[in-house]
PDB file of N, CA and C in Angstrom:
ATOM      1  N   MET A   1      98.054 122.386  70.634  1.00  0.00           N
ATOM      2  CA  MET A   1      99.361 122.524  70.959  1.00  0.00           C
ATOM      3  C   MET A   1      99.889 121.178  70.700  1.00  0.00           C
ATOM      4  N   LYS A   2     101.296 121.017  70.146  1.00  0.00           N
ATOM      5  CA  LYS A   2     101.876 119.976  70.063  1.00  0.00           C
ATOM      6  C   LYS A   2     103.057 119.770  71.098  1.00  0.00           C
ATOM      7  N   ILE A   3     103.242 118.624  71.825  1.00  0.00           N
ATOM      8  CA  ILE A   3     104.165 118.480  72.872  1.00  0.00           C
ATOM      9  C   ILE A   3     105.146 117.402  72.302  1.00  0.00           C
ATOM     10  N   LEU A   4     106.472 117.547  72.337  1.00  0.00           N
ATOM     11  CA  LEU A   4     107.332 116.476  72.028  1.00  0.00           C
ATOM     12  C   LEU A   4     107.979 115.948  73.223  1.00  0.00           C
ATOM     13  N   ILE A   5     107.784 114.627  73.392  1.00  0.00           N
ATOM     14  CA  ILE A   5     108.326 113.970  74.690  1.00  0.00           C
ATOM     15  C   ILE A   5     109.355 112.992  74.302  1.00  0.00           C
ATOM     16  N   SER A   6     110.521 113.043  75.000  1.00  0.00           N
ATOM     17  CA  SER A   6     111.499 112.019  75.041  1.00  0.00           C
ATOM     18  C   SER A   6     112.003 111.713  76.513  1.00  0.00           C
ATOM     19  N   ASN A   7     113.015 110.740  76.299  1.00  0.00           N
ATOM     20  CA  ASN A   7     113.550 110.343  77.845  1.00  0.00           C
ATOM     21  C   ASN A   7     114.788 109.620  77.472  1.00  0.00           C
ATOM     22  N   ASP A   8     115.514 109.035  78.628  1.00  0.00           N
ATOM     23  CA  ASP A   8     116.912 108.347  78.411  1.00  0.00           C
ATOM     24  C   ASP A   8     116.493 106.822  78.862  1.00  0.00           C
ATOM     25  N   ASP A   9     115.413 106.528  79.162  1.00  0.00           N
ATOM     26  CA  ASP A   9     115.003 105.135  79.678  1.00  0.00           C
ATOM     27  C   ASP A   9     114.371 104.159  78.331  1.00  0.00           C
ATOM     28  N   GLY A  10     114.336 104.946  77.127  1.00  0.00           N
ATOM     29  CA  GLY A  10     113.719 103.998  75.859  1.00  0.00           C
ATOM     30  C   GLY A  10     112.354 104.264  75.730  1.00  0.00           C
ATOM     31  N   ILE A  11     111.936 104.065  74.600  1.00  0.00           N
ATOM     32  CA  ILE A  11     110.469 104.259  74.460  1.00  0.00           C
ATOM     33  C   ILE A  11     109.430 103.325  74.932  1.00  0.00           C
ATOM     34  N   PHE A  12     109.985 102.258  75.389  1.00  0.00           N
ATOM     35  CA  PHE A  12     108.991 101.351  75.959  1.00  0.00           C
ATOM     36  C   PHE A  12     109.141 101.306  77.554  1.00  0.00           C
ATOM     37  N   ALA A  13     109.744 102.222  78.104  1.00  0.00           N
ATOM     38  CA  ALA A  13     109.833 102.551  79.476  1.00  0.00           C
ATOM     39  C   ALA A  13     108.302 102.830  80.093  1.00  0.00           C
ATOM     40  N   PRO A  14     107.884 102.486  81.228  1.00  0.00           N
ATOM     41  CA  PRO A  14     106.588 102.687  81.700  1.00  0.00           C
ATOM     42  C   PRO A  14     106.395 104.235  82.201  1.00  0.00           C
ATOM     43  N   GLY A  15     107.629 104.801  82.452  1.00  0.00           N
ATOM     44  CA  GLY A  15     107.178 106.390  82.818  1.00  0.00           C
ATOM     45  C   GLY A  15     107.061 107.088  81.656  1.00  0.00           C
ATOM     46  N   ILE A  16     107.485 106.975  80.590  1.00  0.00           N
ATOM     47  CA  ILE A  16     107.298 107.846  79.160  1.00  0.00           C
ATOM     48  C   ILE A  16     105.795 107.512  78.708  1.00  0.00           C
ATOM     49  N   ALA A  17     105.233 106.283  79.078  1.00  0.00           N
ATOM     50  CA  ALA A  17     103.928 105.976  78.540  1.00  0.00           C
ATOM     51  C   ALA A  17     102.941 106.831  79.650  1.00  0.00           C
ATOM     52  N   ALA A  18     103.204 106.782  80.773  1.00  0.00           N
ATOM     53  CA  ALA A  18     102.569 107.570  81.749  1.00  0.00           C
ATOM     54  C   ALA A  18     102.404 109.031  81.549  1.00  0.00           C
ATOM     55  N   LEU A  19     103.502 109.708  81.138  1.00  0.00           N
ATOM     56  CA  LEU A  19     103.673 110.986  80.560  1.00  0.00           C
ATOM     57  C   LEU A  19     102.985 111.488  79.284  1.00  0.00           C
ATOM     58  N   VAL A  20     102.900 110.290  78.423  1.00  0.00           N
ATOM     59  CA  VAL A  20     102.270 110.390  77.162  1.00  0.00           C
ATOM     60  C   VAL A  20     100.807 110.607  77.426  1.00  0.00           C
ATOM     61  N   GLN A  21     100.394 109.500  78.348  1.00  0.00           N
ATOM     62  CA  GLN A  21      98.862 109.525  78.624  1.00  0.00           C
ATOM     63  C   GLN A  21      98.547 110.745  79.133  1.00  0.00           C
ATOM     64  N   ALA A  22      99.354 111.505  80.268  1.00  0.00           N
ATOM     65  CA  ALA A  22      98.954 112.525  81.243  1.00  0.00           C
ATOM     66  C   ALA A  22      98.865 113.879  80.007  1.00  0.00           C
ATOM     67  N   PHE A  23      99.633 113.996  79.322  1.00  0.00           N
ATOM     68  CA  PHE A  23      99.525 115.060  78.170  1.00  0.00           C
ATOM     69  C   PHE A  23      98.499 114.863  77.115  1.00  0.00           C
ATOM     70  N   ALA A  24      98.382 113.669  76.822  1.00  0.00           N
ATOM     71  CA  ALA A  24      97.246 113.269  75.817  1.00  0.00           C
ATOM     72  C   ALA A  24      95.922 113.666  76.420  1.00  0.00           C
ATOM     73  N   GLY A  25      95.650 113.026  77.714  1.00  0.00           N
ATOM     74  CA  GLY A  25      94.503 113.410  78.501  1.00  0.00           C
ATOM     75  C   GLY A  25      94.192 114.803  78.631  1.00  0.00           C
ATOM     76  N   ALA A  26      94.971 115.722  78.784  1.00  0.00           N
ATOM     77  CA  ALA A  26      94.933 116.937  78.936  1.00  0.00           C
ATOM     78  C   ALA A  26      94.448 117.643  77.632  1.00  0.00           C
ATOM     79  N   GLY A  27      94.703 116.952  76.600  1.00  0.00           N
ATOM     80  CA  GLY A  27      94.167 117.681  75.246  1.00  0.00           C
ATOM     81  C   GLY A  27      95.398 117.857  74.242  1.00  0.00           C
ATOM     82  N   TYR A  28      96.510 117.654  74.677  1.00  0.00           N
ATOM     83  CA  TYR A  28      97.809 118.105  73.887  1.00  0.00           C
ATOM     84  C   TYR A  28      97.797 116.879  72.933  1.00  0.00           C
ATOM     85  N   GLU A  29      98.445 117.426  71.348  1.00  0.00           N
ATOM     86  CA  GLU A  29      98.732 116.471  70.496  1.00  0.00           C
ATOM     87  C   GLU A  29     100.113 116.105  70.724  1.00  0.00           C
ATOM     88  N   VAL A  30     100.482 114.842  71.330  1.00  0.00           N
ATOM     89  CA  VAL A  30     101.894 114.295  71.850  1.00  0.00           C
ATOM     90  C   VAL A  30     102.545 113.546  70.494  1.00  0.00           C
ATOM     91  N   LEU A  31     103.705 114.079  70.586  1.00  0.00           N
ATOM     92  CA  LEU A  31     104.810 113.353  69.612  1.00  0.00           C
ATOM     93  C   LEU A  31     105.850 112.817  70.415  1.00  0.00           C
ATOM     94  N   VAL A  32     106.379 111.393  70.159  1.00  0.00           N
ATOM     95  CA  VAL A  32     107.280 110.954  70.947  1.00  0.00           C
ATOM     96  C   VAL A  32     108.299 110.637  70.187  1.00  0.00           C
ATOM     97  N   CYS A  33     109.734 111.054  70.339  1.00  0.00           N
ATOM     98  CA  CYS A  33     110.864 110.511  70.038  1.00  0.00           C
ATOM     99  C   CYS A  33     111.834 110.145  71.117  1.00  0.00           C
ATOM    100  N   ALA A  34     112.253 108.900  71.075  1.00  0.00           N
ATOM    101  CA  ALA A  34     112.844 108.382  72.429  1.00  0.00           C
ATOM    102  C   ALA A  34     113.763 107.466  71.632  1.00  0.00           C
ATOM    103  N   PRO A  35     114.847 106.947  72.648  1.00  0.00           N
ATOM    104  CA  PRO A  35     115.644 105.983  72.025  1.00  0.00           C
ATOM    105  C   PRO A  35     115.109 104.512  72.021  1.00  0.00           C
ATOM    106  N   ASP A  36     115.516 103.580  71.124  1.00  0.00           N
ATOM    107  CA  ASP A  36     115.101 102.385  70.917  1.00  0.00           C
ATOM    108  C   ASP A  36     115.216 101.458  72.224  1.00  0.00           C
ATOM    109  N   ARG A  37     116.014 101.933  73.083  1.00  0.00           N
ATOM    110  CA  ARG A  37     116.441 100.999  74.198  1.00  0.00           C
ATOM    111  C   ARG A  37     117.053 102.006  75.274  1.00  0.00           C
ATOM    112  N   GLN A  38     117.262 101.624  76.426  1.00  0.00           N
ATOM    113  CA  GLN A  38     117.767 102.291  77.696  1.00  0.00           C
ATOM    114  C   GLN A  38     118.822 102.903  77.025  1.00  0.00           C
ATOM    115  N   ARG A  39     119.022 104.227  77.514  1.00  0.00           N
ATOM    116  CA  ARG A  39     120.376 105.002  77.266  1.00  0.00           C
ATOM    117  C   ARG A  39     120.829 106.147  78.195  1.00  0.00           C
ATOM    118  N   SER A  40     120.458 105.628  79.451  1.00  0.00           N
ATOM    119  CA  SER A  40     120.790 106.242  80.775  1.00  0.00           C
ATOM    120  C   SER A  40     122.368 106.508  80.673  1.00  0.00           C
ATOM    121  N   ALA A  41     122.839 107.741  81.192  1.00  0.00           N
ATOM    122  CA  ALA A  41     124.041 108.246  81.171  1.00  0.00           C
ATOM    123  C   ALA A  41     124.870 108.520  79.804  1.00  0.00           C
ATOM    124  N   ALA A  42     123.857 108.535  78.872  1.00  0.00           N
ATOM    125  CA  ALA A  42     124.401 109.014  77.541  1.00  0.00           C
ATOM    126  C   ALA A  42     123.518 110.211  76.911  1.00  0.00           C
ATOM    127  N   SER A  43     122.840 110.848  77.911  1.00  0.00           N
ATOM    128  CA  SER A  43     121.996 111.932  77.637  1.00  0.00           C
ATOM    129  C   SER A  43     122.258 113.048  76.661  1.00  0.00           C
ATOM    130  N   HIS A  44     123.462 113.475  77.173  1.00  0.00           N
ATOM    131  CA  HIS A  44     123.993 114.630  76.349  1.00  0.00           C
ATOM    132  C   HIS A  44     124.847 114.564  75.177  1.00  0.00           C
ATOM    133  N   SER A  45     125.124 113.344  75.052  1.00  0.00           N
ATOM    134  CA  SER A  45     126.009 112.679  73.869  1.00  0.00           C
ATOM    135  C   SER A  45     125.302 112.714  72.551  1.00  0.00           C
ATOM    136  N   LEU A  46     125.912 112.845  71.427  1.00  0.00           N
ATOM    137  CA  LEU A  46     125.451 112.730  70.214  1.00  0.00           C
ATOM    138  C   LEU A  46     125.973 111.663  69.487  1.00  0.00           C
ATOM    139  N   THR A  47     125.433 111.116  68.506  1.00  0.00           N
ATOM    140  CA  THR A  47     125.810 109.781  67.766  1.00  0.00           C
ATOM    141  C   THR A  47     126.692 110.433  66.447  1.00  0.00           C
ATOM    142  N   ILE A  48     127.966 110.193  66.145  1.00  0.00           N
ATOM    143  CA  ILE A  48     128.735 110.837  65.070  1.00  0.00           C
ATOM    144  C   ILE A  48     129.242 109.657  64.283  1.00  0.00           C
ATOM    145  N   GLY A  49     129.429 108.470  64.852  1.00  0.00           N
ATOM    146  CA  GLY A  49     130.250 107.415  63.931  1.00  0.00           C
ATOM    147  C   GLY A  49     129.364 106.560  63.231  1.00  0.00           C
ATOM    148  N   ARG A  50     128.065 106.668  63.210  1.00  0.00           N
ATOM    149  CA  ARG A  50     127.147 105.649  62.627  1.00  0.00           C
ATOM    150  C   ARG A  50     126.137 106.233  62.206  1.00  0.00           C
ATOM    151  N   PRO A  51     125.177 105.876  61.190  1.00  0.00           N
ATOM    152  CA  PRO A  51     123.988 106.424  60.836  1.00  0.00           C
ATOM    153  C   PRO A  51     122.962 106.110  62.158  1.00  0.00           C
ATOM    154  N   LEU A  52     121.903 107.194  62.092  1.00  0.00           N
ATOM    155  CA  LEU A  52     120.895 106.848  63.030  1.00  0.00           C
ATOM    156  C   LEU A  52     119.639 106.109  62.369  1.00  0.00           C
ATOM    157  N   THR A  53     118.900 105.236  62.994  1.00  0.00           N
ATOM    158  CA  THR A  53     117.755 104.604  62.580  1.00  0.00           C
ATOM    159  C   THR A  53     116.509 105.048  63.283  1.00  0.00           C
ATOM    160  N   VAL A  54     115.657 105.143  62.360  1.00  0.00           N
ATOM    161  CA  VAL A  54     114.269 105.742  62.921  1.00  0.00           C
ATOM    162  C   VAL A  54     113.040 104.738  62.548  1.00  0.00           C
ATOM    163  N   LYS A  55     112.351 104.362  63.481  1.00  0.00           N
ATOM    164  CA  LYS A  55     111.253 103.486  63.213  1.00  0.00           C
ATOM    165  C   LYS A  55     109.981 103.931  63.885  1.00  0.00           C
ATOM    166  N   GLU A  56     109.017 104.255  63.113  1.00  0.00           N
ATOM    167  CA  GLU A  56     107.576 104.502  63.743  1.00  0.00           C
ATOM    168  C   GLU A  56     107.048 103.337  64.382  1.00  0.00           C
ATOM    169  N   VAL A  57     106.728 103.811  65.555  1.00  0.00           N
ATOM    170  CA  VAL A  57     105.966 102.753  66.225  1.00  0.00           C
ATOM    171  C   VAL A  57     104.472 103.210  66.742  1.00  0.00           C
ATOM    172  N   ASP A  58     103.750 102.335  67.186  1.00  0.00           N
ATOM    173  CA  ASP A  58     102.486 102.419  67.683  1.00  0.00           C
ATOM    174  C   ASP A  58     102.535 102.839  69.308  1.00  0.00           C
ATOM    175  N   PHE A  59     102.145 103.933  69.515  1.00  0.00           N
ATOM    176  CA  PHE A  59     102.167 104.320  70.912  1.00  0.00           C
ATOM    177  C   PHE A  59     101.012 104.825  71.570  1.00  0.00           C
ATOM    178  N   PRO A  60      99.982 104.327  72.350  1.00  0.00           N
ATOM    179  CA  PRO A  60      98.865 104.635  72.885  1.00  0.00           C
ATOM    180  C   PRO A  60      98.832 106.102  73.314  1.00  0.00           C
ATOM    181  N   GLY A  61      98.005 106.853  72.776  1.00  0.00           N
ATOM    182  CA  GLY A  61      98.177 108.367  73.263  1.00  0.00           C
ATOM    183  C   GLY A  61      98.636 109.271  72.479  1.00  0.00           C
ATOM    184  N   ALA A  62      99.707 108.804  71.718  1.00  0.00           N
ATOM    185  CA  ALA A  62     100.604 109.730  70.821  1.00  0.00           C
ATOM    186  C   ALA A  62     100.135 109.669  69.332  1.00  0.00           C
ATOM    187  N   ALA A  63     100.089 110.936  68.794  1.00  0.00           N
ATOM    188  CA  ALA A  63      99.918 111.217  67.422  1.00  0.00           C
ATOM    189  C   ALA A  63     100.700 110.472  66.423  1.00  0.00           C
ATOM    190  N   LYS A  64     101.985 110.422  66.718  1.00  0.00           N
ATOM    191  CA  LYS A  64     103.230 109.711  66.261  1.00  0.00           C
ATOM    192  C   LYS A  64     104.259 109.587  67.355  1.00  0.00           C
ATOM    193  N   ALA A  65     104.891 108.598  67.014  1.00  0.00           N
ATOM    194  CA  ALA A  65     106.162 107.963  67.970  1.00  0.00           C
ATOM    195  C   ALA A  65     107.096 107.222  66.999  1.00  0.00           C
ATOM    196  N   TYR A  66     108.281 107.587  67.571  1.00  0.00           N
ATOM    197  CA  TYR A  66     109.395 107.041  66.789  1.00  0.00           C
ATOM    198  C   TYR A  66     110.391 106.496  67.619  1.00  0.00           C
ATOM    199  N   ALA A  67     110.892 105.313  67.532  1.00  0.00           N
ATOM    200  CA  ALA A  67     112.026 104.560  68.195  1.00  0.00           C
ATOM    201  C   ALA A  67     113.527 104.934  67.442  1.00  0.00           C
ATOM    202  N   ILE A  68     114.281 105.586  67.972  1.00  0.00           N
ATOM    203  CA  ILE A  68     115.498 105.961  67.408  1.00  0.00           C
ATOM    204  C   ILE A  68     116.634 105.382  67.773  1.00  0.00           C
ATOM    205  N   GLY A  69     117.534 104.804  66.988  1.00  0.00           N
ATOM    206  CA  GLY A  69     118.678 104.127  67.255  1.00  0.00           C
ATOM    207  C   GLY A  69     119.665 105.252  67.744  1.00  0.00           C
ATOM    208  N   GLY A  70     119.733 106.086  68.549  1.00  0.00           N
ATOM    209  CA  GLY A  70     120.644 107.023  69.019  1.00  0.00           C
ATOM    210  C   GLY A  70     120.480 107.362  70.642  1.00  0.00           C
ATOM    211  N   THR A  71     120.973 108.409  71.076  1.00  0.00           N
ATOM    212  CA  THR A  71     121.029 108.763  72.174  1.00  0.00           C
ATOM    213  C   THR A  71     119.892 109.739  72.423  1.00  0.00           C
ATOM    214  N   PRO A  72     119.486 109.995  73.726  1.00  0.00           N
ATOM    215  CA  PRO A  72     118.344 110.946  73.927  1.00  0.00           C
ATOM    216  C   PRO A  72     118.509 112.300  73.269  1.00  0.00           C
ATOM    217  N   ALA A  73     119.685 112.837  73.063  1.00  0.00           N
ATOM    218  CA  ALA A  73     119.939 114.110  72.585  1.00  0.00           C
ATOM    219  C   ALA A  73     119.759 114.051  70.955  1.00  0.00           C
ATOM    220  N   ASP A  74     120.106 112.877  70.520  1.00  0.00           N
ATOM    221  CA  ASP A  74     119.861 112.747  68.977  1.00  0.00           C
ATOM    222  C   ASP A  74     118.337 112.629  68.778  1.00  0.00           C
ATOM    223  N   CYS A  75     117.522 112.032  69.688  1.00  0.00           N
ATOM    224  CA  CYS A  75     116.056 111.819  69.492  1.00  0.00           C
ATOM    225  C   CYS A  75     115.313 113.252  69.495  1.00  0.00           C
ATOM    226  N   VAL A  76     115.971 114.153  70.382  1.00  0.00           N
ATOM    227  CA  VAL A  76     115.250 115.504  70.574  1.00  0.00           C
ATOM    228  C   VAL A  76     115.761 116.266  69.283  1.00  0.00           C
ATOM    229  N   LYS A  77     116.877 116.200  69.060  1.00  0.00           N
ATOM    230  CA  LYS A  77     117.441 116.924  67.794  1.00  0.00           C
ATOM    231  C   LYS A  77     116.639 116.636  66.451  1.00  0.00           C
ATOM    232  N   LEU A  78     116.644 115.293  66.132  1.00  0.00           N
ATOM    233  CA  LEU A  78     115.978 114.743  65.060  1.00  0.00           C
ATOM    234  C   LEU A  78     114.415 115.035  65.198  1.00  0.00           C
ATOM    235  N   GLY A  79     113.845 114.951  66.236  1.00  0.00           N
ATOM    236  CA  GLY A  79     112.548 115.431  66.480  1.00  0.00           C
ATOM    237  C   GLY A  79     112.167 116.626  66.260  1.00  0.00           C
ATOM    238  N   LEU A  80     112.838 117.793  66.757  1.00  0.00           N
ATOM    239  CA  LEU A  80     112.708 119.149  66.445  1.00  0.00           C
ATOM    240  C   LEU A  80     112.951 119.491  65.252  1.00  0.00           C
ATOM    241  N   THR A  81     113.934 118.931  64.469  1.00  0.00           N
ATOM    242  CA  THR A  81     114.323 119.544  63.349  1.00  0.00           C
ATOM    243  C   THR A  81     113.776 118.684  62.037  1.00  0.00           C
ATOM    244  N   VAL A  82     113.434 117.400  62.161  1.00  0.00           N
ATOM    245  CA  VAL A  82     113.005 116.624  61.023  1.00  0.00           C
ATOM    246  C   VAL A  82     111.743 116.193  61.291  1.00  0.00           C
ATOM    247  N   LEU A  83     111.382 115.159  62.175  1.00  0.00           N
ATOM    248  CA  LEU A  83     110.170 114.388  62.406  1.00  0.00           C
ATOM    249  C   LEU A  83     109.073 115.227  62.933  1.00  0.00           C
ATOM    250  N   CYS A  84     109.330 116.174  63.720  1.00  0.00           N
ATOM    251  CA  CYS A  84     108.182 116.979  64.376  1.00  0.00           C
ATOM    252  C   CYS A  84     108.652 118.476  64.499  1.00  0.00           C
ATOM    253  N   PRO A  85     108.932 118.983  63.426  1.00  0.00           N
ATOM    254  CA  PRO A  85     109.393 120.629  63.483  1.00  0.00           C
ATOM    255  C   PRO A  85     108.566 121.432  64.135  1.00  0.00           C
ATOM    256  N   ASP A  86     107.127 121.110  64.175  1.00  0.00           N
ATOM    257  CA  ASP A  86     106.272 122.135  64.552  1.00  0.00           C
ATOM    258  C   ASP A  86     105.762 121.901  66.118  1.00  0.00           C
ATOM    259  N   ALA A  87     106.438 121.049  66.734  1.00  0.00           N
ATOM    260  CA  ALA A  87     106.297 120.649  68.146  1.00  0.00           C
ATOM    261  C   ALA A  87     106.616 121.742  69.224  1.00  0.00           C
ATOM    262  N   GLN A  88     106.321 121.773  70.165  1.00  0.00           N
ATOM    263  CA  GLN A  88     106.745 122.988  71.022  1.00  0.00           C
ATOM    264  C   GLN A  88     107.805 122.566  72.059  1.00  0.00           C
TER     265      GLN A  88
END
């Protein structure tokens, strides 16, 4: 089963790394789509005034990981519809 993981603290936050390791260790195929930097307090907002940037990054334990120049909601929407459409 594929699992999509995101957060609002950014792709390099220690919490998301721990979550990815836990799910990967349990046998799940983990996909990460998270903001490229800390985005707390912007979780439900969407980016509408500029293009989103997407950069594939190495992430231990994840099958694929993307740092996205947008809000957490942008990351989940982009992950579920474009980057990882078959994730649960």
